[in-house]
Amino acid sequence: MCLLDLLRQPAWAILSLLLAMVVRLQRRPRWDPQACRVKLNGKTAIVTGANSGIGMYIAMDFARRGARVILACRNESLGMAALKEITKTTGNTDIHLRLVDLSCMDSVSNFATRILEEEKALHILVNNAGVSGLPRQITKDGFEVSFATNHLGPFLLTNLLLDLMKRSAPARIVTLSSVNHKKGQVDFSHFRGENLVYGMDKVYNHTKLHNIICTNELARRLQGTGVTANSVHPGIVKTGVLRHYPFWIRYCFNLLAFFFFKTAEEGACSTIYCAVAEELEGVTGKYFDSDCSLVLPAPLARDAALAVKDFEICERLTSKL
């Protein structure tokens, strides 16, 4: 739109556009992925939930840097569409789709087994996939579906791939959490769907708190291995994560998103930073916000004794399967 076209618009449209421009300028992170010249040639990366939204842009960035990228997706058709888009955009043909349903522990185990059989190395693992707003449902493994998808599935996947990552060190694990973890609670009966209150993002908030707690404990256990583990808040991002919410909530969210929320590409920035930035070499057990800044998570997320207990419970739950 040229200046003359802009001036012909109604006053409210001009003000809306200017407001959107100001907000977009204010939400730009301090670190720009496009200005980072780090190359990933010879490196292998896995991104869960890479068929759309933040995950696809993370995978796209890794592909531009020359990595072998494995798209870990649940939906084959959407995954193939993302693969073709990434290949076309970046020119990188070393992009591969592998199917996994993180809510099903058998699917996670089968995925990890195939990775261990096919891949000689793994340098980056991004636990991006997540859901919010799902109604109460218990999986065949006996887990509440949101906890299985957002936490127990990624927890099991990460632990199954750890030995490969240790052999590939230096390597990095990045888990997407959320600032909403500050509203979360720790009640281990939640894993089985007990004592949960469903409404808006309450269950989601609990899962995101567990993400940080277990990532911190994982980082402690990985000290000296050359593998780091960090958590990130991508920001308030306009993605498909609210697809399970009522229409009126999605409508209001999308209306506000135009002015105030990050795009999926912008939301990928903090994760890419943790995965590739040279200044984070060796940095582990930390939590980064959407501005790629190191910040303190909620007090519960910094409780070392709770972290040990949480990790051990998750180990017991997933090792029995």
Coordinates of C-alpha atoms in Angstrom, one line a residue:
M1 CA 0.0 0.0 0.0
C2 CA 1.5 3.3 -1.1
L3 CA 1.2 6.6 0.9
L4 CA -1.6 7.9 -1.3
D5 CA -3.6 4.7 -0.9
L6 CA -3.2 4.9 2.9
L7 CA -4.4 8.5 3.0
R8 CA -7.6 7.5 1.2
Q9 CA -8.5 5.0 3.9
P10 CA -11.0 6.0 6.7
A11 CA -9.4 7.6 9.8
W12 CA -10.1 4.5 12.0
A13 CA -8.3 2.2 9.5
I14 CA -5.3 4.5 9.5
L15 CA -5.2 4.6 13.3
S16 CA -5.5 0.8 13.4
L17 CA -2.7 0.3 11.0
L18 CA -0.4 2.8 12.9
L19 CA -1.3 1.1 16.2
A20 CA -0.4 -2.3 14.7
M21 CA 2.9 -1.0 13.4
V22 CA 3.8 0.5 16.8
V23 CA 3.0 -2.7 18.7
R24 CA 4.9 -4.8 16.2
L25 CA 8.0 -2.6 16.6
Q26 CA 7.7 -2.8 20.4
R27 CA 7.5 -6.6 20.4
R28 CA 10.6 -7.3 18.3
P29 CA 13.0 -9.4 20.3
R30 CA 16.5 -8.2 21.1
W31 CA 18.0 -11.2 19.0
D32 CA 17.3 -11.6 15.3
P33 CA 17.6 -15.1 13.9
Q34 CA 18.3 -13.7 10.4
A35 CA 21.3 -11.8 11.7
C36 CA 22.7 -14.9 13.3
R37 CA 25.2 -16.5 10.9
V38 CA 25.5 -19.9 12.8
K39 CA 25.5 -22.8 10.3
L40 CA 24.2 -26.3 11.1
N41 CA 25.7 -28.2 8.2
G42 CA 26.3 -31.8 9.4
K43 CA 24.0 -31.4 12.3
T44 CA 20.7 -33.2 12.9
A45 CA 17.7 -31.6 14.5
I46 CA 14.2 -32.9 15.6
V47 CA 11.3 -30.6 16.0
T48 CA 8.0 -31.9 17.4
G49 CA 4.8 -30.4 16.1
A50 CA 6.7 -29.1 13.1
N51 CA 3.8 -29.2 10.6
S52 CA 2.5 -25.7 11.4
G53 CA 2.8 -22.6 13.6
I54 CA 5.9 -22.1 15.7
G55 CA 7.3 -25.6 15.0
M56 CA 7.3 -25.1 11.3
Y57 CA 9.2 -21.8 11.5
I58 CA 11.7 -23.4 13.9
A59 CA 12.3 -26.2 11.4
M60 CA 12.5 -23.7 8.5
D61 CA 15.2 -21.8 10.3
F62 CA 17.2 -25.0 11.0
A63 CA 16.8 -26.0 7.3
R64 CA 18.1 -22.6 6.2
R65 CA 21.2 -23.2 8.3
G66 CA 21.9 -26.5 6.5
A67 CA 20.7 -29.0 9.1
R68 CA 19.2 -32.4 8.5
V69 CA 15.7 -31.7 10.0
I70 CA 13.3 -34.4 11.2
L71 CA 9.7 -33.2 11.4
A72 CA 8.0 -35.1 14.2
C73 CA 4.3 -34.8 13.5
R74 CA 1.1 -36.6 14.3
N75 CA -0.7 -35.8 11.0
E76 CA 0.9 -37.2 7.9
S77 CA -0.8 -35.0 5.3
L78 CA -0.1 -31.8 7.2
G79 CA 3.5 -33.0 7.9
M80 CA 4.1 -33.7 4.2
A81 CA 2.7 -30.2 3.3
A82 CA 5.1 -28.7 5.8
L83 CA 8.0 -30.7 4.4
K84 CA 7.3 -29.6 0.9
E85 CA 7.0 -25.9 2.0
I86 CA 10.3 -26.0 4.0
T87 CA 12.1 -27.7 1.1
K88 CA 10.8 -25.3 -1.4
T89 CA 11.6 -22.2 0.7
T90 CA 15.0 -23.2 1.9
G91 CA 16.3 -25.4 -0.9
N92 CA 17.3 -27.9 1.7
T93 CA 16.3 -31.4 0.6
D94 CA 17.5 -33.1 3.8
I95 CA 14.1 -32.7 5.5
H96 CA 12.3 -35.8 6.7
L97 CA 8.9 -36.6 8.2
R98 CA 8.5 -39.1 11.0
L99 CA 5.1 -39.7 12.6
V100 CA 4.5 -39.6 16.3
D101 CA 1.5 -39.1 18.6
L102 CA 2.9 -37.7 21.9
S103 CA -0.2 -38.6 23.8
C104 CA 0.5 -42.3 23.2
M105 CA 3.6 -43.7 24.9
D106 CA 3.8 -46.6 22.4
S107 CA 3.9 -44.2 19.6
V108 CA 6.7 -42.2 21.3
S109 CA 8.7 -45.4 21.9
N110 CA 8.3 -46.5 18.3
F111 CA 9.4 -43.1 17.0
A112 CA 12.4 -43.1 19.3
T113 CA 13.4 -46.6 18.2
R114 CA 13.3 -45.6 14.6
I115 CA 15.4 -42.5 15.2
L116 CA 18.0 -44.6 17.0
E117 CA 18.1 -47.1 14.2
E118 CA 18.3 -44.5 11.4
E119 CA 20.3 -41.6 12.8
K120 CA 23.9 -41.6 13.6
A121 CA 23.7 -38.3 15.6
L122 CA 21.2 -35.9 17.2
H123 CA 22.4 -32.4 18.0
I124 CA 19.1 -30.5 18.6
L125 CA 15.8 -31.7 20.1
V126 CA 13.0 -29.1 20.3
N127 CA 10.0 -30.2 22.3
N128 CA 7.5 -27.8 20.7
A129 CA 4.2 -29.7 20.2
G130 CA 1.5 -28.9 22.7
V131 CA -2.3 -28.7 23.1
S132 CA -4.6 -26.5 25.2
G133 CA -8.3 -26.5 25.9
L134 CA -8.9 -30.3 25.4
P135 CA -11.8 -31.8 27.3
R136 CA -11.1 -34.4 29.9
Q137 CA -9.9 -37.6 28.4
I138 CA -7.8 -40.5 29.7
T139 CA -5.4 -42.1 27.2
K140 CA -5.0 -45.9 26.9
D141 CA -1.9 -45.5 29.1
G142 CA -4.0 -44.1 31.9
F143 CA -2.8 -40.5 31.6
E144 CA -4.8 -37.3 31.3
V145 CA -4.5 -36.4 27.6
S146 CA -3.1 -32.9 28.0
F147 CA -0.5 -34.1 30.5
A148 CA 0.4 -36.9 28.1
T149 CA 0.8 -34.7 25.1
N150 CA 2.4 -31.7 26.7
H151 CA 4.6 -33.3 29.3
L152 CA 4.8 -37.1 29.7
G153 CA 5.2 -37.8 26.0
P154 CA 8.0 -35.2 25.5
F155 CA 9.6 -36.4 28.8
L156 CA 9.7 -40.0 27.5
L157 CA 10.9 -39.0 24.1
T158 CA 13.7 -36.9 25.5
N159 CA 14.9 -39.6 27.8
L160 CA 14.9 -42.2 25.1
L161 CA 17.1 -40.1 22.9
L162 CA 19.5 -38.9 25.6
D163 CA 22.2 -41.5 24.9
L164 CA 22.3 -40.5 21.2
M165 CA 22.5 -36.9 22.1
K166 CA 25.3 -37.5 24.6
R167 CA 27.3 -39.3 21.8
S168 CA 26.6 -36.3 19.6
A169 CA 27.6 -33.6 22.1
P170 CA 27.7 -30.7 22.1
A171 CA 23.9 -31.0 21.8
R172 CA 20.9 -28.9 23.0
I173 CA 17.4 -29.7 24.2
V174 CA 14.9 -26.9 24.1
T175 CA 11.4 -27.3 25.6
L176 CA 8.7 -24.8 24.9
S177 CA 6.9 -23.8 28.1
S178 CA 4.8 -20.7 28.7
V179 CA 4.7 -17.7 31.0
N180 CA 1.4 -19.2 32.1
H181 CA 3.4 -21.8 34.1
K182 CA 3.2 -19.1 36.9
K183 CA -0.5 -19.9 37.3
G184 CA 0.2 -23.7 37.3
Q185 CA 0.1 -26.0 40.3
V186 CA 1.9 -29.3 41.1
D187 CA -0.4 -32.1 42.0
F188 CA 0.9 -35.5 40.9
S189 CA -2.7 -36.9 40.8
H190 CA -3.2 -34.6 37.8
F191 CA -1.2 -37.0 35.6
R192 CA -4.0 -39.5 36.0
G193 CA -6.7 -36.9 35.4
E194 CA -7.7 -36.6 39.1
N195 CA -8.4 -33.3 41.0
L196 CA -8.3 -31.3 37.8
V197 CA -10.5 -28.2 37.1
Y198 CA -11.2 -27.8 33.4
G199 CA -11.7 -24.3 32.1
M200 CA -9.8 -22.0 29.8
D201 CA -6.1 -22.9 30.0
K202 CA -5.9 -24.2 33.6
V203 CA -4.7 -27.7 32.7
Y204 CA -2.3 -26.3 30.1
N205 CA -0.8 -24.1 32.8
H206 CA -0.1 -27.1 35.0
T207 CA 1.6 -29.0 32.2
K208 CA 3.8 -26.0 31.4
L209 CA 5.0 -25.8 35.0
H210 CA 6.0 -29.4 34.9
N211 CA 7.9 -28.8 31.7
I212 CA 10.2 -26.3 33.4
I213 CA 10.6 -28.3 36.6
C214 CA 11.7 -31.5 34.8
T215 CA 13.9 -29.6 32.3
N216 CA 15.8 -28.0 35.2
E217 CA 16.3 -31.4 36.8
L218 CA 17.3 -32.9 33.5
A219 CA 19.9 -30.2 33.1
R220 CA 21.3 -31.0 36.5
R221 CA 21.6 -34.7 35.6
L222 CA 23.3 -33.8 32.3
Q223 CA 26.1 -31.7 33.8
G224 CA 29.4 -32.6 32.2
T225 CA 27.9 -34.5 29.3
G226 CA 28.0 -31.7 26.8
V227 CA 24.2 -31.8 26.4
T228 CA 22.2 -28.7 27.6
A229 CA 18.5 -28.4 28.5
N230 CA 16.6 -25.1 28.7
S231 CA 13.0 -23.9 28.7
V232 CA 11.5 -21.0 26.7
H233 CA 8.4 -18.9 26.7
P234 CA 7.6 -18.1 23.0
G235 CA 5.3 -15.2 23.8
I236 CA 1.6 -14.8 23.2
V237 CA 1.4 -16.2 19.7
K238 CA -1.3 -16.5 17.1
T239 CA -1.2 -20.2 16.3
G240 CA -3.6 -23.1 16.1
V241 CA -3.1 -24.0 19.8
L242 CA -6.6 -22.7 20.6
R243 CA -8.4 -24.8 18.0
H244 CA -10.1 -26.8 20.8
Y245 CA -11.6 -23.6 22.4
P246 CA -15.2 -22.3 21.8
F247 CA -15.7 -20.1 18.7
W248 CA -16.2 -16.9 20.7
I249 CA -12.9 -17.3 22.5
R250 CA -11.0 -18.0 19.2
Y251 CA -12.8 -15.0 17.6
C252 CA -11.7 -12.6 20.4
F253 CA -8.2 -14.1 20.4
N254 CA -7.8 -13.6 16.7
L255 CA -9.1 -10.0 16.9
L256 CA -6.6 -9.1 19.6
A257 CA -3.9 -11.1 17.9
F258 CA -3.7 -8.7 14.9
F259 CA -2.6 -5.9 17.1
F260 CA -0.9 -7.3 20.1
F261 CA 0.2 -10.9 19.6
K262 CA 3.3 -12.4 17.9
T263 CA 3.1 -14.2 14.6
A264 CA 4.2 -17.8 14.6
E265 CA 7.5 -16.7 12.9
E266 CA 8.1 -14.2 15.7
G267 CA 7.2 -16.7 18.3
A268 CA 9.8 -19.1 17.0
C269 CA 12.6 -16.6 17.8
S270 CA 13.3 -17.5 21.5
T271 CA 13.5 -21.2 20.7
I272 CA 15.8 -20.7 17.8
Y273 CA 18.0 -18.6 20.0
C274 CA 18.3 -21.3 22.6
A275 CA 19.0 -23.9 19.9
V276 CA 21.7 -22.1 17.9
A277 CA 23.1 -18.9 19.6
E278 CA 26.8 -19.2 20.2
E279 CA 26.6 -17.3 23.4
L280 CA 24.5 -20.0 24.9
E281 CA 27.1 -22.7 24.4
G282 CA 27.2 -24.6 27.8
V283 CA 24.3 -22.6 29.3
T284 CA 21.8 -25.1 30.8
G285 CA 18.9 -25.3 33.3
K286 CA 17.7 -21.8 32.4
Y287 CA 14.4 -20.2 31.4
F288 CA 14.2 -17.6 28.6
D289 CA 11.3 -15.3 27.8
S290 CA 10.0 -14.3 24.4
D291 CA 12.6 -11.5 24.2
C292 CA 15.4 -14.1 24.3
S293 CA 16.3 -12.8 27.8
L294 CA 17.3 -15.0 30.7
V295 CA 14.6 -14.6 33.4
L296 CA 13.5 -16.4 36.6
P297 CA 10.6 -18.8 36.4
A298 CA 8.0 -19.2 39.1
P299 CA 9.3 -20.2 42.6
L300 CA 7.9 -23.7 42.2
A301 CA 9.9 -24.2 39.1
R302 CA 13.1 -23.4 41.0
D303 CA 12.4 -25.8 43.9
A304 CA 15.3 -28.4 43.5
A305 CA 13.7 -31.0 45.8
L306 CA 10.4 -30.8 44.0
A307 CA 12.3 -31.2 40.7
V308 CA 13.9 -34.4 41.8
K309 CA 10.5 -35.8 43.0
D310 CA 8.7 -34.7 39.8
F311 CA 11.4 -36.2 37.5
E312 CA 11.4 -39.5 39.4
I313 CA 7.6 -39.8 39.3
C314 CA 7.6 -39.1 35.6
E315 CA 10.4 -41.7 35.1
R316 CA 8.3 -44.4 37.0
L317 CA 5.2 -43.6 35.1
T318 CA 6.8 -43.8 31.6
S319 CA 9.2 -46.6 32.3
K320 CA 6.4 -49.0 33.1
L321 CA 5.1 -48.7 29.5

